C-alpha positions as a printed NumPy array, in Angstrom:
array([[  0.   ,   0.   ,   0.   ],
       [  2.767,   2.435,   0.927],
       [  4.588,   1.929,  -2.376],
       [  1.575,   1.898,  -4.698],
       [ -0.988,   4.17 ,  -3.041],
       [ -0.127,   7.192,  -5.232],
       [ -1.283,   5.264,  -8.287],
       [ -4.893,   5.478,  -7.067],
       [ -7.174,   7.63 ,  -4.932],
       [ -7.774,   5.995,  -1.556],
       [-10.42 ,   6.533,   1.128],
       [ -8.949,   4.951,   4.265],
       [-10.33 ,   4.356,   7.75 ],
       [ -7.485,   4.226,  10.288],
       [ -8.871,   2.316,  13.26 ],
       [ -7.903,   0.53 ,  16.488],
       [ -9.389,  -2.913,  17.314],
       [-10.29 ,  -1.849,  20.872],
       [-11.938,   1.463,  19.863],
       [-15.708,   1.564,  20.46 ],
       [-16.282,   4.361,  17.921],
       [-14.373,   2.324,  15.333],
       [-16.65 ,  -0.67 ,  15.904],
       [-19.681,   1.593,  15.531],
       [-18.327,   2.922,  12.227],
       [-17.58 ,  -0.534,  10.774],
       [-21.051,  -1.343,   9.316],
       [-21.293,   2.2  ,   7.902],
       [-17.854,   1.801,   6.355],
       [-18.9  ,  -1.437,   4.661],
       [-21.891,   0.402,   3.144],
       [-19.559,   3.164,   1.92 ],
       [-17.394,   0.577,   0.138],
       [-20.409,  -1.041,  -1.543],
       [-21.833,   2.351,  -2.589],
       [-18.554,   3.562,  -4.108],
       [-18.136,   0.32 ,  -6.054],
       [-21.72 ,   0.321,  -7.359],
       [-21.48 ,   3.915,  -8.611],
       [-18.24 ,   3.167, -10.465],
       [-16.174,   5.636,  -8.455],
       [-12.396,   5.652,  -9.035],
       [-11.924,   5.935,  -5.271],
       [-10.726,   2.757,  -3.559],
       [-12.052,   2.169,  -0.052],
       [ -9.951,   0.451,   2.598],
       [ -9.229,   0.323,   6.311],
       [ -6.004,  -0.083,   8.258],
       [ -5.259,  -1.18 ,  11.822],
       [ -3.259,   1.836,  12.974],
       [ -1.945,  -0.052,  16.014],
       [ -0.359,  -2.758,  13.838],
       [  0.963,  -0.32 ,  11.215],
       [  1.836,   2.563,  13.505],
       [  4.611,   3.899,  11.253],
       [  2.207,   4.475,   8.337],
       [ -0.432,   5.936,  10.658],
       [  2.184,   8.287,  12.082],
       [  3.262,   9.284,   8.576],
       [ -0.284,  10.463,   7.839],
       [ -0.631,  12.242,  11.193],
       [ -3.199,   9.885,  12.729],
       [ -3.681,  10.865,  16.39 ],
       [ -7.135,   9.515,  17.179],
       [ -9.481,   6.724,  16.18 ],
       [-11.245,   6.416,  13.882],
       [ -9.527,   8.8  ,  11.446],
       [-10.873,   8.991,   7.886],
       [ -8.556,  10.339,   5.186],
       [ -8.759,  10.656,   1.435],
       [ -5.312,  10.172,  -0.093],
       [ -4.861,  11.836,  -3.459],
       [ -1.303,  11.903,  -4.787],
       [  0.893,  13.661,  -2.244],
       [ -2.135,  15.177,  -0.477],
       [ -4.091,  13.75 ,   2.451],
       [ -7.515,  15.253,   3.25 ],
       [ -9.087,  14.742,   6.672],
       [-12.796,  13.994,   6.91 ],
       [-14.44 ,  15.787,   9.842],
       [-18.129,  15.463,   9.021],
       [-20.921,  13.264,  10.369],
       [-20.122,   9.542,  10.186],
       [-22.995,   8.574,   7.919],
       [-22.796,   6.754,   4.584],
       [-24.179,   9.639,   2.499],
       [-21.923,  12.289,   4.053],
       [-18.777,  10.176,   3.676],
       [-19.599,   9.255,   0.052],
       [-20.254,  12.899,  -0.825],
       [-16.948,  13.9  ,   0.78 ],
       [-15.058,  11.272,  -1.221],
       [-16.653,  12.265,  -4.531],
       [-16.115,  15.982,  -3.876],
       [-12.44 ,  15.741,  -2.927],
       [-11.578,  13.076,  -5.524],
       [-12.966,  15.226,  -8.353],
       [-11.604,  18.439,  -9.887],
       [-10.652,  21.199,  -7.476],
       [-12.574,  23.813,  -9.515],
       [-15.505,  22.448, -11.51 ],
       [-16.423,  24.448, -14.658],
       [-20.055,  25.354, -15.423],
       [-20.287,  25.58 , -19.219],
       [-24.013,  26.436, -19.548],
       [-26.979,  27.971, -17.721],
       [-28.669,  24.573, -17.689],
       [-25.691,  23.089, -15.838],
       [-25.671,  26.066, -13.486],
       [-29.323,  25.473, -12.574],
       [-28.715,  21.749, -12.124],
       [-25.833,  22.366,  -9.711],
       [-27.892,  24.901,  -7.735],
       [-30.652,  22.349,  -7.185],
       [-28.187,  19.669,  -6.136],
       [-26.052,  21.656,  -3.67 ],
       [-27.3  ,  23.744,  -0.782],
       [-24.143,  25.881,  -0.716],
       [-21.776,  26.484,  -3.648],
       [-19.076,  29.029,  -4.453],
       [-18.589,  30.353,  -7.977],
       [-15.749,  32.348,  -9.524],
       [-16.762,  34.534, -12.481],
       [-14.159,  36.027, -14.798],
       [-10.872,  35.292, -16.489],
       [ -7.326,  34.874, -15.225],
       [ -6.529,  37.182, -12.322],
       [ -4.828,  37.316,  -8.894],
       [ -8.297,  36.752,  -7.384],
       [ -8.599,  33.469,  -9.29 ],
       [ -5.194,  32.336,  -8.047],
       [ -6.298,  33.08 ,  -4.5  ],
       [ -9.609,  31.286,  -5.144],
       [ -7.754,  28.141,  -6.29 ],
       [ -5.491,  28.3  ,  -3.235],
       [ -8.463,  28.535,  -0.849],
       [-10.291,  25.751,  -2.692],
       [ -7.351,  23.381,  -2.201],
       [ -7.695,  23.928,   1.554],
       [-11.485,  24.015,   1.975],
       [-12.587,  21.449,  -0.65 ],
       [-13.166,  19.095,   2.311],
       [-16.155,  21.261,   3.29 ],
       [-17.829,  22.583,   0.157],
       [-17.87 ,  22.766,  -3.656],
       [-16.026,  25.293,  -5.837],
       [-17.093,  26.179,  -9.394],
       [-16.128,  28.617, -12.131],
       [-18.276,  30.174, -14.853],
       [-18.296,  32.89 , -17.456],
       [-20.471,  35.998, -17.094],
       [-23.052,  34.855, -19.666],
       [-23.703,  31.606, -17.737],
       [-24.604,  33.369, -14.491],
       [-28.415,  33.67 , -13.866],
       [-30.021,  36.905, -15.015],
       [-31.077,  37.931, -11.512],
       [-27.432,  38.171, -10.43 ],
       [-25.904,  41.654, -10.429],
       [-22.132,  41.884, -10.289],
       [-20.562,  45.267,  -9.463],
       [-17.314,  44.291, -11.181],
       [-15.34 ,  41.382, -12.64 ],
       [-13.696,  39.149, -11.64 ],
       [-15.928,  38.206,  -8.707],
       [-16.535,  35.397,  -6.227],
       [-20.103,  34.553,  -5.139],
       [-21.785,  32.143,  -2.772],
       [-25.249,  30.773,  -3.596],
       [-27.336,  29.577,  -0.637],
       [-30.712,  30.035,   1.062],
       [-32.365,  30.95 ,  -2.243],
       [-30.154,  33.995,  -2.784],
       [-26.512,  34.945,  -3.333],
       [-23.784,  37.107,  -1.774],
       [-20.86 ,  38.709,  -3.581],
       [-17.442,  38.757,  -1.928],
       [-16.27 ,  42.272,  -1.068],
       [-12.634,  42.412,  -0.028],
       [-13.129,  45.765,   1.752],
       [-16.075,  44.6  ,   3.895],
       [-15.406,  40.84 ,   4.118],
       [-11.631,  40.79 ,   4.567],
       [ -9.547,  37.778,   3.571],
       [-11.132,  35.487,   0.945],
       [-10.333,  32.326,   2.914],
       [-11.996,  33.693,   6.065],
       [-15.054,  34.797,   4.103],
       [-15.517,  31.408,   2.438],
       [-15.051,  29.673,   5.792],
       [-17.784,  31.876,   7.307],
       [-20.219,  31.48 ,   4.433],
       [-19.921,  27.69 ,   3.872],
       [-22.967,  27.037,   6.093],
       [-26.616,  27.665,   5.351],
       [-28.186,  30.583,   7.184],
       [-30.324,  28.274,   9.341],
       [-29.143,  24.899,  10.662],
       [-30.218,  22.002,  12.828],
       [-27.345,  22.41 ,  15.291],
       [-25.735,  19.51 ,  17.146],
       [-22.475,  19.233,  19.066],
       [-20.387,  18.52 ,  15.964],
       [-21.926,  21.383,  13.956],
       [-21.391,  23.78 ,  16.846],
       [-17.731,  22.756,  16.982],
       [-17.36 ,  23.426,  13.245],
       [-19.093,  26.802,  13.593],
       [-16.354,  27.812,  16.011],
       [-14.021,  28.333,  13.025],
       [-16.338,  30.895,  11.423],
       [-16.062,  33.54 ,  14.153],
       [-19.81 ,  34.14 ,  13.996],
       [-22.174,  34.394,  16.957],
       [-24.603,  31.458,  16.998],
       [-28.235,  32.201,  17.872],
       [-29.982,  28.956,  18.872],
       [-33.54 ,  28.072,  19.839],
       [-33.105,  25.247,  22.371],
       [-36.274,  23.165,  22.063],
       [-37.625,  19.634,  22.19 ],
       [-38.301,  18.456,  18.635],
       [-40.799,  15.909,  19.934],
       [-42.766,  18.605,  21.754],
       [-45.325,  20.173,  19.421],
       [-46.558,  22.773,  21.909],
       [-47.021,  26.383,  20.82 ],
       [-44.051,  27.669,  22.812],
       [-41.54 ,  25.278,  21.233],
       [-42.712,  25.838,  17.657],
       [-42.976,  29.623,  18.192],
       [-39.336,  30.092,  19.23 ],
       [-38.143,  27.948,  16.331],
       [-40.256,  29.978,  13.896],
       [-38.93 ,  33.269,  15.286],
       [-35.314,  32.203,  14.704],
       [-36.156,  31.019,  11.175],
       [-37.909,  34.3  ,  10.341],
       [-34.981,  36.399,  11.566],
       [-32.523,  34.257,   9.578],
       [-34.623,  34.702,   6.437],
       [-36.   ,  38.25 ,   6.673],
       [-32.949,  39.94 ,   8.225],
       [-30.361,  38.024,   6.212],
       [-28.742,  41.144,   4.768],
       [-28.418,  42.725,   8.229],
       [-27.044,  39.854,  10.26 ],
       [-25.533,  37.176,   7.995],
       [-21.981,  38.552,   8.41 ],
       [-22.102,  38.322,  12.209],
       [-24.702,  35.659,  13.063],
       [-25.456,  32.021,  12.404],
       [-28.994,  30.841,  13.22 ],
       [-30.436,  27.444,  14.074],
       [-32.168,  25.242,  16.632],
       [-30.937,  22.465,  18.925],
       [-32.925,  19.445,  20.056],
       [-32.696,  19.081,  23.848],
       [-30.596,  20.929,  26.386],
       [-28.103,  18.226,  27.469],
       [-25.247,  19.44 ,  25.286],
       [-25.931,  23.128,  25.85 ],
       [-26.05 ,  22.561,  29.629],
       [-22.601,  20.971,  29.599],
       [-21.305,  23.802,  27.433],
       [-22.69 ,  26.603,  29.612],
       [-22.252,  24.718,  32.933],
       [-25.83 ,  25.67 ,  33.719],
       [-29.256,  24.036,  33.648],
       [-31.304,  25.846,  31.004],
       [-35.053,  25.396,  31.033],
       [-36.392,  24.689,  27.554],
       [-37.711,  26.12 ,  25.36 ],
       [-35.292,  29.048,  25.441],
       [-33.008,  31.106,  23.241],
       [-29.265,  31.451,  23.75 ],
       [-26.597,  33.236,  21.71 ],
       [-23.112,  31.694,  21.831],
       [-19.771,  33.313,  21.11 ],
       [-17.76 ,  30.219,  20.214],
       [-14.484,  32.151,  19.98 ],
       [-14.312,  33.035,  23.703],
       [-17.005,  30.763,  25.217],
       [-19.235,  33.662,  26.228],
       [-23.003,  33.44 ,  25.924],
       [-26.015,  35.737,  26.086],
       [-29.464,  35.018,  27.51 ],
       [-32.429,  37.342,  26.878],
       [-33.485,  39.369,  29.92 ],
       [-37.154,  38.964,  28.963],
       [-39.306,  36.491,  27.035],
       [-38.888,  36.529,  23.253],
       [-42.458,  36.728,  21.998],
       [-41.962,  38.063,  18.468],
       [-39.46 ,  38.604,  15.685],
       [-39.077,  42.226,  16.807],
       [-38.044,  41.078,  20.296],
       [-35.382,  38.801,  18.792],
       [-34.064,  41.565,  16.524],
       [-33.847,  43.91 ,  19.521],
       [-31.961,  41.238,  21.491],
       [-29.465,  40.788,  18.628],
       [-28.956,  44.557,  18.309],
       [-28.297,  44.776,  22.062],
       [-25.569,  42.155,  21.666],
       [-24.017,  43.992,  18.724],
       [-23.967,  47.383,  20.472],
       [-22.644,  45.901,  23.735],
       [-25.63 ,  46.604,  25.981],
       [-26.507,  42.921,  26.486],
       [-24.74 ,  41.282,  29.435],
       [-22.251,  38.575,  28.466],
       [-21.883,  35.539,  30.704],
       [-19.261,  32.799,  30.845],
       [-15.977,  33.363,  29.012],
       [-12.529,  31.818,  29.042],
       [-11.053,  33.659,  32.055],
       [ -9.142,  31.978,  34.882],
       [-12.203,  31.698,  37.143],
       [-14.25 ,  30.128,  34.356],
       [-11.45 ,  27.671,  33.577],
       [-11.33 ,  26.558,  37.21 ],
       [-15.113,  26.268,  37.191],
       [-14.904,  24.191,  33.994],
       [-12.371,  21.794,  35.552],
       [-14.582,  21.304,  38.616],
       [-17.703,  20.877,  36.476],
       [-16.054,  18.349,  34.136],
       [-14.671,  16.365,  37.074],
       [-18.084,  16.324,  38.749],
       [-19.807,  15.273,  35.519],
       [-17.292,  12.482,  34.949],
       [-17.722,  11.105,  38.455],
       [-21.521,  11.238,  38.239],
       [-21.566,   9.547,  34.817],
       [-19.244,   6.763,  36.016],
       [-21.366,   6.059,  39.097],
       [-24.58 ,   6.12 ,  37.052],
       [-23.266,   3.678,  34.454],
       [-21.446,   1.335,  36.875],
       [-21.618,   1.985,  40.647],
       [-19.192,  -0.857,  41.473],
       [-16.626,   0.409,  38.981],
       [-17.036,   3.926,  40.385],
       [-16.419,   2.712,  43.931],
       [-13.283,   0.908,  42.81 ],
       [-11.908,   3.758,  40.693],
       [-12.467,   6.47 ,  43.272],
       [-12.505,   4.467,  46.526],
       [ -9.073,   2.892,  46.067],
       [ -7.183,   6.175,  45.508],
       [ -9.058,   7.828,  48.388],
       [ -8.099,   4.911,  50.662],
       [ -4.433,   5.234,  49.705],
       [ -4.521,   8.989,  50.244],
       [ -6.188,   8.506,  53.65 ],
       [ -3.46 ,   6.067,  54.761],
       [ -0.771,   8.49 ,  53.612],
       [ -2.411,  11.375,  55.48 ],
       [ -2.699,   9.246,  58.636],
       [  0.987,   8.351,  58.392],
       [  1.968,  11.975,  57.968],
       [ -0.162,  13.09 ,  60.915],
       [  1.235,  10.318,  63.126],
       [  4.791,  11.22 ,  62.222],
       [  4.164,  14.838,  63.156],
       [  2.713,  13.851,  66.557],
       [  5.782,  11.732,  67.453],
       [  8.01 ,  14.57 ,  66.436],
       [  6.149,  16.918,  68.756],
       [  6.621,  14.471,  71.704],
       [ 10.332,  14.214,  71.009],
       [ 10.567,  17.946,  70.722],
       [  8.687,  18.41 ,  74.022],
       [ 10.965,  15.97 ,  75.847],
       [ 14.002,  17.68 ,  74.401],
       [ 12.668,  21.027,  75.554],
       [ 12.135,  19.665,  79.08 ],
       [ 15.658,  18.299,  79.191],
       [ 17.062,  21.587,  77.988],
       [ 15.013,  23.444,  80.606],
       [ 16.31 ,  21.169,  83.36 ],
       [ 19.875,  21.734,  82.262],
       [ 19.21 ,  25.438,  82.252],
       [ 17.937,  25.239,  85.898],
       [ 21.054,  23.382,  87.002],
       [ 23.21 ,  25.905,  85.276],
       [ 21.377,  28.782,  86.927],
       [ 21.812,  27.2  ,  90.416],
       [ 25.585,  26.846,  89.926],
       [ 27.99 ,  24.137,  91.145],
       [ 27.902,  22.508,  94.649],
       [ 30.966,  24.451,  95.771],
       [ 29.393,  27.742,  94.774],
       [ 26.215,  26.787,  96.645],
       [ 28.234,  25.786,  99.748],
       [ 30.178,  29.029,  99.72 ],
       [ 26.966,  30.98 ,  99.358],
       [ 25.458,  29.028, 102.269],
       [ 28.48 ,  29.654, 104.517],
       [ 28.393,  33.311, 103.664],
       [ 24.79 ,  33.505, 104.701],
       [ 25.539,  31.787, 108.05 ],
       [ 28.272,  34.295, 108.933],
       [ 25.853,  37.109, 108.471],
       [ 23.458,  35.639, 111.076],
       [ 23.756,  36.402, 114.824],
       [ 24.646,  33.756, 117.42 ],
       [ 21.054,  33.568, 118.676],
       [ 19.785,  33.083, 115.242],
       [ 22.286,  30.317, 114.651],
       [ 21.177,  28.425, 117.78 ],
       [ 17.536,  28.781, 116.818],
       [ 18.311,  27.544, 113.28 ],
       [ 20.184,  24.495, 114.663],
       [ 17.214,  23.538, 116.853],
       [ 14.873,  23.754, 113.83 ],
       [ 17.17 ,  21.605, 111.717],
       [ 17.375,  18.918, 114.437],
       [ 13.602,  18.813, 114.701],
       [ 13.447,  18.434, 110.971],
       [ 15.918,  15.547, 111.112]])
């Protein structure tokens, strides 16, 4: 494989035999292989035990399992989408094909528009913009499609201020790249590769973090058909559609089914249905200070965020990082005990027992040291008393001196008292 892989295009699953996610992917991967063969694709599908062939896995930068890569010549493209048959097959066909696909006619243009929800099109001849477009396409082909067309092929409703130009077609409309307003072409394409409204899950939210956009989400229960749940979802959809020109540069809209993931992200227990706006670049979030009852309320909430009057919560400061560590540790412990109480007792009870024994030993050692120190202090004090009293000769001389100072009567009286004492 290592010697001959450049002769073909390969779609490879690097796996580990003990990996649970790899085992879950295995039946899907078999379907991918059958699908690619049936459609006559030039892409060869294979899988490799990365633990047995660690040198090859290391050569391709495999750090986790499973890792899906499309190998095309000297290039290796990582797949980071949902692990479903259709998504993987589309990825393979997109990356294995031409980097820039030409659109020779209006009929082909219309066909491509119906087939793809998001597509980027370069219009014009040779130019520095086209060179940059090809460079960006080589990097972002793993996410979306790139096309080129002449001016007469573009639909009549499209108005181009100048040529050459780069456009994105999505959500039933189009946007023209403006270097002055949109900045770097690569950043703009990365921001605009998503539809304006999405069904957001954990993976999608992670991918949206690269766009730099704020994400406005209606957190609802898809199975709940009550008025409140459907109303919030409709409000977000209306804002995404009707205020597209105002907010599409700064906001991504969508809804999320259930609050489990969002609770773990915000370290808070949100009551659904609700609306939350996430800043995925710094982990801040915004919650409305009053109920969102209409599209106007949502627009006002978004404007408050943009002008800085809405209060931001969370963040990536030191206090929040400490809080995140504590929250993650607590969640891990709770999940372990819920799934297997005996395993939890063993995993956490054994270390606590060892720590307790160590603490007891340390405390006991300190107590003995204090006793030895106390006895040493007593001994030193006794020595000090003997030193203060002086030697026997000095005491005798002092005693004799005192006797000479006494009168004869006093001496007789003192002798009588000493005899009685004897």
